């Protein structure tokens, strides 16, 4: 009898683990970004918002910082720096003087810092007439920043 109880408990435990791993997050990242943009009173003139977190996937964040360095003078892009530990270190790494660029928003309140696993990745948000139309993350498996770079280079 004990054997059957252990087997039953084992199946219940296995079923619980499998079902919890298959659950998708119900968190609505798009609504989160819409609220953050509204709260920060972001201008409708930007076509792109690039969110660069201060901590997370180091290679991905370095790509975001490199992208900012190359495109900081593009007035169609707003760069949002969130969850930063040091502006001085970021300025030293990128060579970008943050206060000299009106299209860099320092998110001191971490309004753009997602409460999901994606918070560790840079994010590219496509804007049209002040509305979020699409967003994607720069991860080890995805190429959001490269895709934006291609769009920008092809529109010259």
PDB file of C-alpha atoms in Angstrom, residues 7-91:
ATOM      1  CA  UNK A   7       3.905   6.280  -6.757  1.00  0.00           C
ATOM      2  CA  UNK A   8       0.768   8.426  -6.621  1.00  0.00           C
ATOM      3  CA  UNK A   9       2.609  11.235  -4.822  1.00  0.00           C
ATOM      4  CA  UNK A  10       5.411  11.009  -7.375  1.00  0.00           C
ATOM      5  CA  UNK A  11       2.972  11.391 -10.267  1.00  0.00           C
ATOM      6  CA  UNK A  12       1.267  14.322  -8.546  1.00  0.00           C
ATOM      7  CA  UNK A  13       4.606  16.041  -7.970  1.00  0.00           C
ATOM      8  CA  UNK A  14       5.709  15.423 -11.547  1.00  0.00           C
ATOM      9  CA  UNK A  15       2.383  16.711 -12.884  1.00  0.00           C
ATOM     10  CA  UNK A  16       2.645  19.864 -10.786  1.00  0.00           C
ATOM     11  CA  UNK A  17       6.180  20.561 -11.990  1.00  0.00           C
ATOM     12  CA  UNK A  18       5.334  19.989 -15.650  1.00  0.00           C
ATOM     13  CA  UNK A  19       2.199  22.135 -15.555  1.00  0.00           C
ATOM     14  CA  UNK A  20       3.936  25.003 -13.763  1.00  0.00           C
ATOM     15  CA  UNK A  21       6.780  25.019 -16.295  1.00  0.00           C
ATOM     16  CA  UNK A  22       4.339  25.197 -19.199  1.00  0.00           C
ATOM     17  CA  UNK A  23       2.407  28.197 -17.900  1.00  0.00           C
ATOM     18  CA  UNK A  24       2.939  31.351 -19.866  1.00  0.00           C
ATOM     19  CA  UNK A  25       3.234  34.681 -18.147  1.00  0.00           C
ATOM     20  CA  UNK A  26       0.031  36.629 -18.217  1.00  0.00           C
ATOM     21  CA  UNK A  27       1.929  39.887 -17.751  1.00  0.00           C
ATOM     22  CA  UNK A  28       1.143  42.309 -20.571  1.00  0.00           C
ATOM     23  CA  UNK A  29       4.468  43.872 -21.569  1.00  0.00           C
ATOM     24  CA  UNK A  30       2.886  46.069 -24.236  1.00  0.00           C
ATOM     25  CA  UNK A  31       0.539  47.689 -21.709  1.00  0.00           C
ATOM     26  CA  UNK A  32       3.485  48.125 -19.362  1.00  0.00           C
ATOM     27  CA  UNK A  33       5.406  50.040 -22.048  1.00  0.00           C
ATOM     28  CA  UNK A  34       2.367  52.140 -22.968  1.00  0.00           C
ATOM     29  CA  UNK A  35       1.939  53.147 -19.317  1.00  0.00           C
ATOM     30  CA  UNK A  36       5.652  53.889 -18.882  1.00  0.00           C
ATOM     31  CA  UNK A  37       5.690  56.062 -22.021  1.00  0.00           C
ATOM     32  CA  UNK A  38       2.606  57.955 -20.833  1.00  0.00           C
ATOM     33  CA  UNK A  39       4.019  58.394 -17.328  1.00  0.00           C
ATOM     34  CA  UNK A  40       7.318  59.735 -18.695  1.00  0.00           C
ATOM     35  CA  UNK A  41       5.425  62.040 -21.094  1.00  0.00           C
ATOM     36  CA  UNK A  42       7.477  60.917 -24.091  1.00  0.00           C
ATOM     37  CA  UNK A  43       7.101  63.096 -27.187  1.00  0.00           C
ATOM     38  CA  UNK A  44       5.048  61.722 -30.084  1.00  0.00           C
ATOM     39  CA  UNK A  45       7.851  62.696 -32.462  1.00  0.00           C
ATOM     40  CA  UNK A  46       9.976  59.593 -31.810  1.00  0.00           C
ATOM     41  CA  UNK A  47       9.674  56.679 -34.221  1.00  0.00           C
ATOM     42  CA  UNK A  48      11.728  54.344 -32.060  1.00  0.00           C
ATOM     43  CA  UNK A  49      12.403  53.887 -28.371  1.00  0.00           C
ATOM     44  CA  UNK A  50      15.431  51.823 -27.376  1.00  0.00           C
ATOM     45  CA  UNK A  51      15.441  50.756 -23.733  1.00  0.00           C
ATOM     46  CA  UNK A  52      18.857  49.841 -22.371  1.00  0.00           C
ATOM     47  CA  UNK A  53      18.955  48.255 -18.903  1.00  0.00           C
ATOM     48  CA  UNK A  54      21.920  48.812 -16.628  1.00  0.00           C
ATOM     49  CA  UNK A  55      22.205  45.175 -15.618  1.00  0.00           C
ATOM     50  CA  UNK A  56      21.390  41.806 -17.124  1.00  0.00           C
ATOM     51  CA  UNK A  57      22.627  40.018 -20.219  1.00  0.00           C
ATOM     52  CA  UNK A  58      26.030  41.684 -20.474  1.00  0.00           C
ATOM     53  CA  UNK A  59      26.646  40.950 -24.163  1.00  0.00           C
ATOM     54  CA  UNK A  60      23.161  42.130 -25.100  1.00  0.00           C
ATOM     55  CA  UNK A  61      23.526  45.310 -23.051  1.00  0.00           C
ATOM     56  CA  UNK A  62      26.926  46.007 -24.636  1.00  0.00           C
ATOM     57  CA  UNK A  63      25.262  45.752 -28.038  1.00  0.00           C
ATOM     58  CA  UNK A  64      22.662  48.261 -26.845  1.00  0.00           C
ATOM     59  CA  UNK A  65      25.347  50.645 -25.610  1.00  0.00           C
ATOM     60  CA  UNK A  66      27.262  50.316 -28.885  1.00  0.00           C
ATOM     61  CA  UNK A  67      24.044  50.974 -30.815  1.00  0.00           C
ATOM     62  CA  UNK A  68      23.409  54.100 -28.723  1.00  0.00           C
ATOM     63  CA  UNK A  69      26.938  55.329 -29.364  1.00  0.00           C
ATOM     64  CA  UNK A  70      26.439  54.968 -33.132  1.00  0.00           C
ATOM     65  CA  UNK A  71      22.899  56.373 -33.346  1.00  0.00           C
ATOM     66  CA  UNK A  72      22.698  58.889 -30.497  1.00  0.00           C
ATOM     67  CA  UNK A  73      22.481  61.741 -33.018  1.00  0.00           C
ATOM     68  CA  UNK A  74      19.423  60.248 -34.722  1.00  0.00           C
ATOM     69  CA  UNK A  75      16.498  62.387 -33.580  1.00  0.00           C
ATOM     70  CA  UNK A  76      13.965  59.672 -34.438  1.00  0.00           C
ATOM     71  CA  UNK A  77      15.268  57.461 -31.623  1.00  0.00           C
ATOM     72  CA  UNK A  78      14.740  57.974 -27.912  1.00  0.00           C
ATOM     73  CA  UNK A  79      17.192  56.054 -25.744  1.00  0.00           C
ATOM     74  CA  UNK A  80      15.842  55.111 -22.320  1.00  0.00           C
ATOM     75  CA  UNK A  81      18.442  54.150 -19.727  1.00  0.00           C
ATOM     76  CA  UNK A  82      16.851  52.192 -16.897  1.00  0.00           C
ATOM     77  CA  UNK A  83      18.055  50.350 -13.796  1.00  0.00           C
ATOM     78  CA  UNK A  84      21.400  52.147 -13.966  1.00  0.00           C
ATOM     79  CA  UNK A  85      23.979  51.875 -11.241  1.00  0.00           C
ATOM     80  CA  UNK A  86      26.280  54.626 -12.565  1.00  0.00           C
ATOM     81  CA  UNK A  87      25.864  57.214 -15.311  1.00  0.00           C
ATOM     82  CA  UNK A  88      29.571  58.014 -15.098  1.00  0.00           C
ATOM     83  CA  UNK A  89      30.577  54.443 -15.901  1.00  0.00           C
ATOM     84  CA  UNK A  90      28.122  54.302 -18.811  1.00  0.00           C
ATOM     85  CA  UNK A  91      29.427  57.610 -20.190  1.00  0.00           C
TER      86      UNK A  91
END
